[in-house]
């Protein structure tokens, strides 16, 4: 069900009054205090868990990417909490619109950091016998699909412009934005690569060493090839 069209209100509206109704705001509603408090608290807790798991398993780049996403989500919902008290709050609107739009990009970066390690080797194939790794792969799929659903929702929402019909329905926002990103973060936290995909853990310093050895091997082969052709 679509929301009623946005009525014209004076440009000087800074709070809800008789001349400045809630319906005249961009969203056409006062964001739910209870729902947004829950989401802000959830992402705040997820941030702490991601920092703990990242430090414990030394998955530094993954920790930074997902933690930034959780932090942005948390602050974004704080902005919506500000708007629940005053739907005309310009600062709260700017905080939530910017951070909630860009936060999933950091979570998607976390997915990329796992997918870029997809190399077909004998040792990699052995991982398929690991039950935790199978759950991890499923979690990556869930995270990817939920972010995709959220992005699909955002396209027509923003195409409708500020105060568009889709933007003025809070239930749609909670289901297709908030709930989708919650599922993303749950998948990335419960099935953390630190204990489900050990190849991402404890790699600091090893990557440089591996690259150096690989480079030496390639150089030796090149020299050997030149020697044979001489």
GROMACS .gro file of C-alpha atoms in nm:
model
  230
    1UNK     CA    1   0.000   0.000   0.000
    2UNK     CA    2   0.145   0.338  -0.099
    3UNK     CA    3   0.165   0.642   0.124
    4UNK     CA    4  -0.046   0.955   0.062
    5UNK     CA    5   0.126   1.230  -0.139
    6UNK     CA    6   0.343   1.480   0.045
    7UNK     CA    7   0.154   1.803   0.118
    8UNK     CA    8   0.313   2.143   0.066
    9UNK     CA    9   0.454   2.297   0.384
   10UNK     CA   10   0.637   2.624   0.454
   11UNK     CA   11   1.013   2.612   0.395
   12UNK     CA   12   1.077   2.742   0.747
   13UNK     CA   13   0.934   2.429   0.916
   14UNK     CA   14   1.175   2.304   1.184
   15UNK     CA   15   0.937   2.104   1.404
   16UNK     CA   16   0.587   1.959   1.399
   17UNK     CA   17   0.319   2.226   1.437
   18UNK     CA   18  -0.027   2.290   1.298
   19UNK     CA   19   0.126   2.450   0.989
   20UNK     CA   20   0.402   2.188   0.971
   21UNK     CA   21   0.241   1.842   0.996
   22UNK     CA   22   0.437   1.518   1.006
   23UNK     CA   23   0.297   1.436   0.662
   24UNK     CA   24   0.491   1.732   0.526
   25UNK     CA   25   0.831   1.578   0.605
   26UNK     CA   26   1.038   1.384   0.353
   27UNK     CA   27   0.936   1.051   0.506
   28UNK     CA   28   0.584   1.150   0.600
   29UNK     CA   29   0.615   0.978   0.938
   30UNK     CA   30   0.808   0.999   1.263
   31UNK     CA   31   1.053   0.705   1.256
   32UNK     CA   32   0.970   0.441   1.518
   33UNK     CA   33   1.172   0.503   1.834
   34UNK     CA   34   1.156   0.139   1.948
   35UNK     CA   35   1.249  -0.009   1.609
   36UNK     CA   36   1.539   0.228   1.548
   37UNK     CA   37   1.668   0.190   1.904
   38UNK     CA   38   1.674  -0.185   1.848
   39UNK     CA   39   1.864  -0.152   1.520
   40UNK     CA   40   2.113   0.098   1.664
   41UNK     CA   41   2.174  -0.134   1.960
   42UNK     CA   42   2.205  -0.439   1.737
   43UNK     CA   43   2.466  -0.284   1.510
   44UNK     CA   44   2.651  -0.142   1.810
   45UNK     CA   45   2.674  -0.491   1.960
   46UNK     CA   46   2.773  -0.637   1.623
   47UNK     CA   47   3.052  -0.378   1.602
   48UNK     CA   48   3.194  -0.493   1.936
   49UNK     CA   49   3.172  -0.858   1.832
   50UNK     CA   50   3.343  -0.790   1.500
   51UNK     CA   51   3.627  -0.607   1.675
   52UNK     CA   52   3.668  -0.891   1.925
   53UNK     CA   53   3.663  -1.165   1.660
   54UNK     CA   54   3.889  -0.970   1.426
   55UNK     CA   55   4.151  -0.918   1.696
   56UNK     CA   56   4.125  -1.276   1.818
   57UNK     CA   57   4.162  -1.435   1.475
   58UNK     CA   58   4.375  -1.158   1.321
   59UNK     CA   59   4.142  -1.109   1.025
   60UNK     CA   60   4.241  -0.744   1.009
   61UNK     CA   61   4.110  -0.632   0.671
   62UNK     CA   62   3.783  -0.820   0.715
   63UNK     CA   63   3.746  -0.672   1.063
   64UNK     CA   64   3.802  -0.317   0.937
   65UNK     CA   65   3.555  -0.350   0.649
   66UNK     CA   66   3.269  -0.510   0.844
   67UNK     CA   67   3.329  -0.299   1.156
   68UNK     CA   68   3.306   0.021   0.953
   69UNK     CA   69   2.980  -0.105   0.808
   70UNK     CA   70   2.839  -0.181   1.154
   71UNK     CA   71   2.957   0.156   1.288
   72UNK     CA   72   2.795   0.344   1.001
   73UNK     CA   73   2.470   0.149   1.045
   74UNK     CA   74   2.467   0.219   1.419
   75UNK     CA   75   2.520   0.593   1.377
   76UNK     CA   76   2.271   0.599   1.090
   77UNK     CA   77   1.997   0.461   1.315
   78UNK     CA   78   2.093   0.713   1.583
   79UNK     CA   79   2.004   0.973   1.319
   80UNK     CA   80   1.663   0.810   1.278
   81UNK     CA   81   1.619   0.812   1.655
   82UNK     CA   82   1.679   1.188   1.644
   83UNK     CA   83   1.407   1.213   1.379
   84UNK     CA   84   1.164   1.009   1.589
   85UNK     CA   85   1.160   1.300   1.834
   86UNK     CA   86   1.144   1.560   1.558
   87UNK     CA   87   1.072   1.442   1.202
   88UNK     CA   88   1.194   1.782   1.076
   89UNK     CA   89   1.539   1.735   1.235
   90UNK     CA   90   1.770   1.823   0.945
   91UNK     CA   91   2.088   1.691   1.112
   92UNK     CA   92   1.926   1.357   1.196
   93UNK     CA   93   1.800   1.326   0.838
   94UNK     CA   94   2.144   1.394   0.688
   95UNK     CA   95   2.315   1.150   0.926
   96UNK     CA   96   2.082   0.862   0.850
   97UNK     CA   97   2.046   0.918   0.476
   98UNK     CA   98   2.421   0.932   0.415
   99UNK     CA   99   2.534   0.654   0.648
  100UNK     CA  100   2.254   0.406   0.582
  101UNK     CA  101   2.306   0.439   0.207
  102UNK     CA  102   2.682   0.385   0.216
  103UNK     CA  103   2.719   0.144   0.511
  104UNK     CA  104   2.636  -0.173   0.312
  105UNK     CA  105   2.929  -0.095   0.080
  106UNK     CA  106   3.166  -0.180   0.366
  107UNK     CA  107   2.976  -0.501   0.438
  108UNK     CA  108   2.996  -0.592   0.070
  109UNK     CA  109   3.371  -0.530   0.088
  110UNK     CA  110   3.384  -0.794   0.361
  111UNK     CA  111   3.220  -1.040   0.120
  112UNK     CA  112   3.475  -0.952  -0.148
  113UNK     CA  113   3.762  -1.017   0.092
  114UNK     CA  114   3.639  -1.375   0.130
  115UNK     CA  115   3.560  -1.437  -0.238
  116UNK     CA  116   3.899  -1.315  -0.359
  117UNK     CA  117   4.057  -1.614  -0.185
  118UNK     CA  118   3.873  -1.854  -0.414
  119UNK     CA  119   4.160  -2.057  -0.563
  120UNK     CA  120   4.120  -2.409  -0.699
  121UNK     CA  121   4.394  -2.611  -0.533
  122UNK     CA  122   4.408  -2.952  -0.369
  123UNK     CA  123   4.413  -2.795  -0.023
  124UNK     CA  124   4.116  -2.577  -0.114
  125UNK     CA  125   3.913  -2.878  -0.229
  126UNK     CA  126   3.978  -3.047   0.106
  127UNK     CA  127   3.785  -2.763   0.273
  128UNK     CA  128   3.460  -2.901   0.131
  129UNK     CA  129   3.485  -3.183   0.384
  130UNK     CA  130   3.475  -2.922   0.661
  131UNK     CA  131   3.121  -2.868   0.787
  132UNK     CA  132   3.196  -2.522   0.926
  133UNK     CA  133   3.332  -2.411   0.590
  134UNK     CA  134   3.010  -2.522   0.419
  135UNK     CA  135   2.810  -2.311   0.666
  136UNK     CA  136   3.047  -2.024   0.596
  137UNK     CA  137   2.982  -2.050   0.222
  138UNK     CA  138   2.609  -2.048   0.290
  139UNK     CA  139   2.651  -1.740   0.508
  140UNK     CA  140   2.837  -1.561   0.227
  141UNK     CA  141   2.547  -1.637  -0.008
  142UNK     CA  142   2.294  -1.508   0.249
  143UNK     CA  143   2.496  -1.189   0.301
  144UNK     CA  144   2.523  -1.134  -0.074
  145UNK     CA  145   2.153  -1.194  -0.143
  146UNK     CA  146   2.030  -0.975   0.143
  147UNK     CA  147   2.252  -0.684   0.035
  148UNK     CA  148   2.127  -0.732  -0.321
  149UNK     CA  149   1.762  -0.722  -0.208
  150UNK     CA  150   1.833  -0.405  -0.010
  151UNK     CA  151   1.997  -0.242  -0.314
  152UNK     CA  152   1.707  -0.338  -0.540
  153UNK     CA  153   1.468  -0.174  -0.292
  154UNK     CA  154   1.679   0.142  -0.270
  155UNK     CA  155   1.683   0.204  -0.646
  156UNK     CA  156   1.308   0.276  -0.695
  157UNK     CA  157   1.291   0.438  -0.350
  158UNK     CA  158   1.548   0.702  -0.442
  159UNK     CA  159   1.429   0.731  -0.802
  160UNK     CA  160   1.099   0.855  -0.661
  161UNK     CA  161   1.280   1.159  -0.526
  162UNK     CA  162   1.264   1.312  -0.179
  163UNK     CA  163   0.921   1.245  -0.037
  164UNK     CA  164   0.843   0.984  -0.302
  165UNK     CA  165   0.569   0.730  -0.243
  166UNK     CA  166   0.797   0.435  -0.162
  167UNK     CA  167   1.015   0.646   0.066
  168UNK     CA  168   0.715   0.735   0.282
  169UNK     CA  169   0.631   0.379   0.394
  170UNK     CA  170   0.824   0.283   0.709
  171UNK     CA  171   0.720  -0.084   0.705
  172UNK     CA  172   0.883  -0.129   0.364
  173UNK     CA  173   1.199   0.038   0.493
  174UNK     CA  174   1.217  -0.186   0.800
  175UNK     CA  175   1.163  -0.506   0.600
  176UNK     CA  176   1.368  -0.433   0.288
  177UNK     CA  177   1.644  -0.218   0.436
  178UNK     CA  178   1.683  -0.275   0.810
  179UNK     CA  179   1.597  -0.645   0.829
  180UNK     CA  180   1.805  -0.730   0.520
  181UNK     CA  181   2.118  -0.567   0.662
  182UNK     CA  182   2.057  -0.729   1.000
  183UNK     CA  183   2.059  -1.069   0.827
  184UNK     CA  184   2.378  -0.970   0.643
  185UNK     CA  185   2.558  -0.882   0.965
  186UNK     CA  186   2.426  -1.191   1.146
  187UNK     CA  187   2.566  -1.409   0.867
  188UNK     CA  188   2.901  -1.227   0.875
  189UNK     CA  189   2.927  -1.249   1.254
  190UNK     CA  190   2.787  -1.591   1.348
  191UNK     CA  191   2.980  -1.758   1.066
  192UNK     CA  192   3.289  -1.544   1.105
  193UNK     CA  193   3.578  -1.650   0.878
  194UNK     CA  194   3.807  -1.665   1.180
  195UNK     CA  195   3.657  -1.996   1.293
  196UNK     CA  196   3.485  -2.108   0.971
  197UNK     CA  197   3.750  -2.021   0.712
  198UNK     CA  198   4.091  -2.050   0.873
  199UNK     CA  199   4.269  -1.945   0.551
  200UNK     CA  200   4.169  -1.587   0.634
  201UNK     CA  201   4.297  -1.605   0.991
  202UNK     CA  202   4.647  -1.541   1.118
  203UNK     CA  203   4.775  -1.430   0.775
  204UNK     CA  204   4.958  -1.113   0.877
  205UNK     CA  205   5.317  -1.142   0.757
  206UNK     CA  206   5.253  -1.471   0.582
  207UNK     CA  207   5.114  -1.310   0.267
  208UNK     CA  208   5.434  -1.113   0.211
  209UNK     CA  209   5.645  -1.421   0.275
  210UNK     CA  210   5.436  -1.630   0.037
  211UNK     CA  211   5.455  -1.362  -0.235
  212UNK     CA  212   5.832  -1.340  -0.192
  213UNK     CA  213   5.873  -1.715  -0.227
  214UNK     CA  214   5.644  -1.724  -0.528
  215UNK     CA  215   5.841  -1.442  -0.689
  216UNK     CA  216   6.169  -1.623  -0.628
  217UNK     CA  217   6.031  -1.941  -0.782
  218UNK     CA  218   5.915  -1.756  -1.094
  219UNK     CA  219   6.255  -1.588  -1.129
  220UNK     CA  220   6.436  -1.917  -1.096
  221UNK     CA  221   6.215  -2.074  -1.360
  222UNK     CA  222   6.273  -1.780  -1.592
  223UNK     CA  223   6.650  -1.809  -1.549
  224UNK     CA  224   6.630  -2.183  -1.604
  225UNK     CA  225   6.432  -2.130  -1.924
  226UNK     CA  226   6.686  -1.883  -2.055
  227UNK     CA  227   6.968  -2.125  -1.977
  228UNK     CA  228   6.800  -2.403  -2.172
  229UNK     CA  229   6.736  -2.183  -2.475
  230UNK     CA  230   7.094  -2.046  -2.486
   0.00000   0.00000   0.00000
